[in-house]
Amino acid sequence: MSLSPIKVADSVVEAFKKVLDTENERGLILEIDVGSETVVLRSVIAKNGTAEEDFAPIQQEVDGPCYILFSLQDEKTEGSWALVYYIPSSSSVKDKMLYSSTKENVKRGLGGSYFGVQDVFVYERKDLVFSAITESGTEEVAGDSLLSEAELAKKMALGLEVETSASNSGLVTSMSFPLDDEGKSAMEGFKTGSVCAFSLMMNVESEKLELVKSFNEGSAFEHAKEAMTGDVPLFVVFRVEAEELEKDGKKPIAFSYFCPESAPVKKKMVSSTAKSMVVDALSAFDISPNFKNEVQEAEELSMEEIVDELNPKDEEVKSYRKPSRPGRGGRRLMKK
């Protein structure tokens, strides 16, 4: 899943340092403040007894999505911390995406070496119990008994109900990320060849991934650029029409994330976190982009860049680059 643009607030970094140095504190409860685009402190977890005793009150204290940072050892050393992210099944799709895609930012912002315990994903309040942390550290629970995050994202992208269970904790939840029927039809048409390009948008209000427009004929590249208008972030998919890139009669596929500078901050954040889910939705229709990039305006989409990336002129493997342009940001190639 793509990382979100949300960062850890400086006040949280200071609070975490204080917990490490303070005898009567066990951990922190954090939440995302969309307005400031930061992860902020909700409350401090007191250290009054054993780790299990200190974790018990959390179940009644949490209200809404949050991150729970909890040390299993009294010494609070590196590797002893668990990151629990609690996302109630009733949460909005955008909250599910934001919290899921921001958790790595939390660990990096505070020091990844502290978090040596398997991350714990909880969707029901009743499952916020100490055993959920201790059991998640085993390979059986972390691997075989839980769907991976990528599998969750793919099922969410298709709007399917997902049931996730851990054999001992009884964790059960449903998550959905609906793709509208027009979007599914466009993907099916693209797969069969009747559609050469299409664009999707994340509707923040309805919490749906919706088709904006599809094209059945003409220059797919020009249609892609034509779609990149307005101040709404879009996901644009098109076939690359360049003879030198065709293999066995098949044209490469390009995926471009259009995020205009003028787009509202909230739409930027939600769309940014949805990128990997869109790619997973494409994968479900056997659509695998060969080229991925991000642009702020249509003029940045370059056929020359696509051809150079997919058909390098030298033997050296090209690294993803971020060309600079005077006075503004550059085009970005997305990791595959």
Coordinates of N, CA and C in Angstrom, one line a residue, residues 128-275:
L128 N -9.8 -5.8 21.4 CA -8.7 -5.0 21.9 C -8.3 -5.6 23.3
V129 N -7.7 -6.7 23.2 CA -7.2 -7.4 24.4 C -5.7 -7.7 24.3
F130 N -5.1 -7.9 25.5 CA -3.7 -8.1 25.5 C -3.2 -9.3 24.7
S131 N -4.1 -10.4 24.7 CA -3.7 -11.6 24.0 C -3.6 -11.4 22.5
A132 N -4.3 -10.3 22.0 CA -4.2 -10.0 20.5 C -2.7 -9.7 20.2
I133 N -2.0 -9.0 21.1 CA -0.7 -8.6 20.8 C 0.3 -9.8 20.9
T134 N 0.1 -10.5 22.0 CA 1.1 -11.6 22.2 C 0.9 -12.7 21.2
E135 N -0.3 -13.0 20.8 CA -0.6 -14.0 19.8 C -0.2 -13.6 18.4
S136 N -0.2 -12.3 18.1 CA 0.2 -11.8 16.8 C 1.6 -12.0 16.5
G137 N 2.4 -12.2 17.6 CA 3.8 -12.4 17.4 C 4.2 -13.7 16.8
T138 N 3.3 -14.7 16.7 CA 3.5 -16.0 16.2 C 3.3 -16.0 14.7
E139 N 4.1 -16.8 14.0 CA 4.0 -16.9 12.6 C 2.6 -17.4 12.2
E140 N 2.0 -18.3 13.0 CA 0.7 -18.9 12.6 C -0.4 -17.8 12.5
V141 N -0.4 -16.9 13.5 CA -1.5 -15.9 13.5 C -1.1 -14.8 12.5
A142 N 0.1 -14.4 12.5 CA 0.5 -13.3 11.6 C 0.5 -13.7 10.2
G143 N 0.7 -14.9 9.8 CA 0.7 -15.3 8.4 C -0.5 -16.0 7.9
D144 N -0.7 -17.2 8.4 CA -1.7 -18.1 7.8 C -3.1 -17.8 8.2
S145 N -3.3 -17.2 9.4 CA -4.7 -17.0 9.9 C -5.3 -15.7 9.5
L146 N -4.4 -14.7 9.1 CA -4.9 -13.4 8.7 C -4.7 -13.1 7.2
L147 N -5.6 -12.5 6.6 CA -5.4 -12.0 5.2 C -4.3 -11.0 5.2
S148 N -3.4 -11.0 4.2 CA -2.4 -9.9 4.1 C -3.0 -8.6 3.8
E149 N -2.3 -7.5 4.0 CA -2.9 -6.2 3.7 C -3.1 -6.1 2.2
A150 N -2.3 -6.7 1.4 CA -2.5 -6.6 0.0 C -3.8 -7.3 -0.4
E151 N -4.0 -8.5 0.2 CA -5.2 -9.2 -0.1 C -6.5 -8.4 0.3
L152 N -6.4 -7.8 1.5 CA -7.5 -7.0 1.9 C -7.8 -5.8 1.0
A153 N -6.7 -5.2 0.5 CA -6.8 -4.1 -0.4 C -7.5 -4.5 -1.7
K154 N -7.1 -5.7 -2.2 CA -7.6 -6.1 -3.5 C -9.1 -6.4 -3.3
K155 N -9.5 -7.1 -2.3 CA -10.9 -7.4 -2.0 C -11.7 -6.1 -1.8
M156 N -11.1 -5.2 -1.1 CA -11.8 -3.9 -0.8 C -12.0 -3.2 -2.1
A157 N -11.0 -3.2 -3.0 CA -11.2 -2.5 -4.3 C -12.3 -3.0 -5.1
L158 N -12.6 -4.3 -5.0 CA -13.7 -4.8 -5.8 C -15.1 -4.7 -5.1
G159 N -15.0 -4.1 -3.9 CA -16.3 -3.9 -3.1 C -16.8 -5.2 -2.5
L160 N -15.9 -6.1 -2.3 CA -16.4 -7.4 -1.7 C -16.3 -7.4 -0.2
E161 N -17.1 -8.2 0.4 CA -17.0 -8.3 1.9 C -15.8 -9.1 2.3
V162 N -15.0 -8.7 3.2 CA -13.8 -9.4 3.7 C -14.0 -9.8 5.1
E163 N -13.8 -11.1 5.4 CA -13.9 -11.6 6.7 C -12.5 -12.0 7.1
T164 N -12.0 -11.4 8.2 CA -10.7 -11.7 8.7 C -10.8 -12.3 10.1
S165 N -10.1 -13.5 10.3 CA -10.3 -14.1 11.6 C -8.9 -14.6 12.1
A166 N -8.7 -14.5 13.4 CA -7.6 -15.1 14.0 C -8.1 -16.2 14.9
S167 N -7.5 -17.4 14.8 CA -8.1 -18.6 15.4 C -8.3 -18.4 16.9
N168 N -7.5 -17.7 17.6 CA -7.6 -17.6 19.1 C -8.3 -16.4 19.5
S169 N -8.1 -15.3 18.8 CA -8.6 -14.0 19.3 C -10.1 -13.8 18.8
G170 N -10.5 -14.6 17.8 CA -11.9 -14.4 17.4 C -12.2 -13.2 16.6
L171 N -11.1 -12.6 16.0 CA -11.3 -11.4 15.3 C -12.1 -11.6 14.0
V172 N -13.2 -10.9 13.8 CA -14.0 -11.0 12.6 C -14.4 -9.6 12.2
T173 N -14.2 -9.3 10.9 CA -14.6 -7.9 10.4 C -15.0 -7.9 9.0
S174 N -15.7 -6.9 8.6 CA -16.0 -6.7 7.2 C -15.5 -5.3 6.7
M175 N -14.9 -5.3 5.5 CA -14.4 -4.0 5.0 C -14.8 -4.0 3.6
S176 N -15.1 -2.8 3.1 CA -15.5 -2.7 1.7 C -14.9 -1.4 1.1
F177 N -14.6 -1.5 -0.2 CA -14.1 -0.3 -0.9 C -14.7 -0.4 -2.3
P178 N -15.9 0.2 -2.4 CA -16.7 0.0 -3.6 C -16.2 0.7 -4.9
L179 N -16.1 -0.1 -6.0 CA -15.9 0.4 -7.3 C -17.2 0.4 -8.0
D180 N -17.6 1.5 -8.6 CA -18.9 1.6 -9.2 C -19.0 0.7 -10.4
D181 N -20.2 0.4 -10.9 CA -20.5 -0.6 -12.0 C -19.8 -0.1 -13.3
E182 N -19.9 1.3 -13.5 CA -19.3 1.8 -14.7 C -17.8 1.6 -14.7
G183 N -17.2 1.7 -13.5 CA -15.7 1.5 -13.5 C -15.4 0.0 -13.8
K184 N -16.2 -0.9 -13.2 CA -16.0 -2.3 -13.5 C -16.1 -2.6 -15.0
S185 N -17.1 -2.0 -15.6 CA -17.4 -2.2 -17.1 C -16.2 -1.7 -17.9
A186 N -15.7 -0.5 -17.5 CA -14.5 0.1 -18.2 C -13.3 -0.8 -18.1
M187 N -13.1 -1.4 -16.9 CA -12.0 -2.3 -16.7 C -12.1 -3.6 -17.6
E188 N -13.4 -4.1 -17.6 CA -13.6 -5.3 -18.4 C -13.4 -5.0 -19.9
G189 N -13.9 -3.8 -20.3 CA -13.7 -3.4 -21.7 C -12.3 -3.2 -22.0
F190 N -11.5 -2.6 -21.1 CA -10.1 -2.4 -21.3 C -9.4 -3.8 -21.5
K191 N -9.8 -4.7 -20.6 CA -9.2 -6.1 -20.7 C -9.4 -6.7 -22.0
T192 N -10.6 -6.6 -22.6 CA -11.0 -7.3 -23.8 C -10.6 -6.5 -25.0
G193 N -10.2 -5.2 -24.9 CA -9.7 -4.4 -26.0 C -10.7 -3.4 -26.6
S194 N -11.9 -3.4 -26.1 CA -12.9 -2.5 -26.6 C -12.8 -1.0 -26.0
V195 N -12.0 -0.9 -24.9 CA -11.7 0.4 -24.3 C -10.2 0.6 -24.4
C196 N -9.8 1.8 -24.9 CA -8.4 2.0 -25.0 C -7.8 2.9 -23.9
A197 N -8.7 3.6 -23.2 CA -8.3 4.5 -22.1 C -9.5 4.8 -21.2
F198 N -9.2 5.0 -19.9 CA -10.3 5.4 -19.0 C -9.7 6.1 -17.8
S199 N -10.5 6.9 -17.1 CA -10.1 7.6 -15.9 C -11.1 7.3 -14.8
L200 N -10.5 7.3 -13.6 CA -11.3 7.0 -12.4 C -11.0 8.1 -11.3
M201 N -11.9 8.4 -10.5 CA -11.7 9.3 -9.4 C -12.3 8.7 -8.1
M202 N -11.7 9.2 -7.0 CA -12.2 8.8 -5.7 C -13.2 9.8 -5.2
N203 N -14.4 9.5 -5.1 CA -15.4 10.4 -4.6 C -15.4 10.4 -3.1
V204 N -14.9 11.5 -2.5 CA -14.7 11.6 -1.1 C -16.0 11.5 -0.3
E205 N -17.1 12.1 -0.9 CA -18.4 12.2 -0.2 C -19.1 10.8 -0.2
S206 N -19.1 10.2 -1.4 CA -19.8 8.9 -1.4 C -18.9 7.7 -1.0
E207 N -17.6 8.0 -0.9 CA -16.6 7.0 -0.6 C -16.6 5.9 -1.6
K208 N -16.6 6.2 -2.9 CA -16.6 5.2 -4.0 C -15.6 5.6 -5.0
L209 N -15.0 4.6 -5.6 CA -14.1 4.8 -6.8 C -15.0 4.8 -8.0
E210 N -15.1 5.9 -8.7 CA -16.0 6.1 -9.8 C -15.4 6.3 -11.1
L211 N -16.0 5.8 -12.2 CA -15.5 6.1 -13.6 C -15.8 7.6 -13.9
V212 N -14.8 8.2 -14.5 CA -15.0 9.6 -14.9 C -15.4 9.6 -16.4
K213 N -14.5 8.9 -17.2 CA -14.7 8.8 -18.6 C -13.9 7.6 -19.2
S214 N -14.5 7.0 -20.3 CA -13.8 5.9 -21.0 C -13.8 6.2 -22.5
F215 N -12.8 5.7 -23.2 CA -12.6 6.0 -24.6 C -12.5 4.7 -25.3
N216 N -13.2 4.6 -26.4 CA -13.3 3.3 -27.2 C -12.4 3.3 -28.4
E217 N -12.0 4.5 -28.9 CA -11.2 4.6 -30.1 C -10.4 5.9 -30.1
G218 N -9.5 5.9 -31.1 CA -8.7 7.1 -31.2 C -7.3 6.9 -30.5
S219 N -6.6 8.0 -30.3 CA -5.3 7.9 -29.7 C -5.4 7.8 -28.1
A220 N -5.1 6.7 -27.6 CA -5.2 6.5 -26.1 C -4.4 7.5 -25.4
F221 N -3.2 7.8 -25.9 CA -2.3 8.8 -25.2 C -3.0 10.1 -25.2
E222 N -3.5 10.6 -26.3 CA -4.2 11.9 -26.3 C -5.4 11.9 -25.5
H223 N -6.1 10.8 -25.4 CA -7.3 10.7 -24.6 C -6.9 10.8 -23.1
A224 N -5.8 10.2 -22.7 CA -5.3 10.3 -21.4 C -5.0 11.7 -21.0
K225 N -4.3 12.4 -21.9 CA -4.0 13.8 -21.6 C -5.3 14.7 -21.5
E226 N -6.2 14.3 -22.4 CA -7.5 15.0 -22.4 C -8.3 14.9 -21.1
A227 N -8.1 13.7 -20.5 CA -8.8 13.4 -19.2 C -8.3 14.2 -18.1
M228 N -7.0 14.6 -18.2 CA -6.3 15.3 -17.1 C -6.7 16.8 -17.1
T229 N -7.9 17.1 -16.6 CA -8.3 18.5 -16.5 C -9.0 18.7 -15.2
G230 N -9.2 20.0 -14.8 CA -9.9 20.3 -13.5 C -9.0 20.2 -12.3
D231 N -9.6 20.2 -11.2 CA -8.8 20.2 -9.9 C -9.1 19.0 -9.1
V232 N -9.5 17.9 -9.7 CA -9.8 16.6 -9.0 C -8.7 15.6 -9.3
P233 N -8.1 14.9 -8.4 CA -7.1 13.9 -8.6 C -7.8 12.7 -9.4
L234 N -7.1 12.2 -10.4 CA -7.6 11.1 -11.2 C -6.6 10.0 -11.4
F235 N -7.1 8.8 -11.6 CA -6.3 7.6 -12.0 C -6.6 7.3 -13.4
V236 N -5.6 7.5 -14.3 CA -5.8 7.4 -15.7 C -5.0 6.1 -16.3
V237 N -5.7 5.3 -17.0 CA -5.1 4.1 -17.5 C -5.3 4.1 -19.0
F238 N -4.2 3.8 -19.7 CA -4.3 3.8 -21.2 C -3.2 2.8 -21.8
R239 N -3.5 2.4 -23.0 CA -2.5 1.6 -23.8 C -1.5 2.5 -24.5
V240 N -0.3 2.0 -24.4 CA 0.8 2.8 -25.0 C 1.0 2.4 -26.5
E241 N 0.7 3.3 -27.4 CA 0.8 2.9 -28.8 C 2.1 3.3 -29.4
A242 N 3.1 2.4 -29.3 CA 4.4 2.6 -29.8 C 4.9 1.2 -30.3
E243 N 5.1 1.1 -31.6 CA 5.5 -0.2 -32.2 C 6.7 -0.8 -31.6
E244 N 7.7 0.0 -31.2 CA 8.9 -0.6 -30.7 C 8.7 -1.2 -29.3
L245 N 7.5 -0.9 -28.7 CA 7.3 -1.5 -27.3 C 6.3 -2.7 -27.3
E246 N 5.7 -2.9 -28.5 CA 4.8 -4.1 -28.6 C 5.5 -5.4 -28.5
K247 N 4.9 -6.3 -27.8 CA 5.4 -7.7 -27.7 C 4.3 -8.7 -27.9
D248 N 4.5 -9.5 -28.9 CA 3.5 -10.5 -29.3 C 2.2 -9.8 -29.6
G249 N 2.3 -8.6 -30.2 CA 1.1 -7.9 -30.6 C 0.4 -7.2 -29.5
K250 N 1.0 -7.2 -28.3 CA 0.3 -6.6 -27.2 C 1.0 -5.2 -26.8
K251 N 0.1 -4.3 -26.6 CA 0.6 -2.9 -26.3 C 0.8 -2.8 -24.8
P252 N 1.9 -2.1 -24.3 CA 2.1 -1.9 -22.9 C 1.0 -1.1 -22.3
I253 N 0.8 -1.1 -21.0 CA -0.2 -0.4 -20.3 C 0.4 0.6 -19.4
A254 N -0.1 1.8 -19.4 CA 0.4 2.9 -18.5 C -0.7 3.3 -17.5
F255 N -0.2 3.6 -16.3 CA -1.1 4.0 -15.2 C -0.5 5.4 -14.7
S256 N -1.3 6.4 -14.8 CA -0.8 7.7 -14.4 C -1.7 8.3 -13.4
Y257 N -1.1 8.7 -12.3 CA -1.9 9.4 -11.2 C -1.8 10.9 -11.4
F258 N -2.9 11.5 -11.7 CA -3.0 12.9 -12.0 C -3.4 13.6 -10.7
C259 N -2.6 14.4 -10.1 CA -2.9 15.1 -8.9 C -2.6 16.6 -9.0
P260 N -3.5 17.4 -9.6 CA -3.2 18.8 -9.8 C -2.9 19.6 -8.5
E261 N -2.0 20.6 -8.6 CA -1.6 21.3 -7.4 C -2.8 22.0 -6.8
S262 N -3.8 22.4 -7.6 CA -5.0 23.1 -7.0 C -6.0 22.2 -6.4
A263 N -5.8 20.9 -6.4 CA -6.8 19.9 -5.8 C -6.9 20.2 -4.2
P264 N -8.1 20.1 -3.7 CA -8.3 20.2 -2.2 C -7.4 19.2 -1.5
V265 N -6.9 19.7 -0.3 CA -6.0 18.8 0.5 C -6.6 17.5 0.8
K266 N -7.8 17.5 1.2 CA -8.5 16.3 1.6 C -8.6 15.3 0.5
K267 N -8.9 15.8 -0.7 CA -9.0 14.9 -1.9 C -7.6 14.3 -2.3
K268 N -6.6 15.2 -2.1 CA -5.2 14.7 -2.4 C -4.8 13.6 -1.4
M269 N -5.1 13.7 -0.1 CA -4.7 12.7 0.8 C -5.5 11.4 0.6
V270 N -6.8 11.5 0.4 CA -7.6 10.2 0.2 C -7.1 9.6 -1.1
S271 N -7.0 10.3 -2.2 CA -6.6 9.7 -3.5 C -5.2 9.1 -3.4
S272 N -4.3 9.8 -2.7 CA -2.9 9.3 -2.6 C -2.9 7.9 -1.9
T273 N -3.7 7.8 -0.9 CA -3.7 6.5 -0.2 C -4.4 5.4 -0.9
A274 N -5.2 5.8 -1.9 CA -6.0 4.9 -2.7 C -5.3 4.3 -3.9
K275 N -4.1 4.9 -4.2 CA -3.4 4.5 -5.4 C -3.2 3.0 -5.5

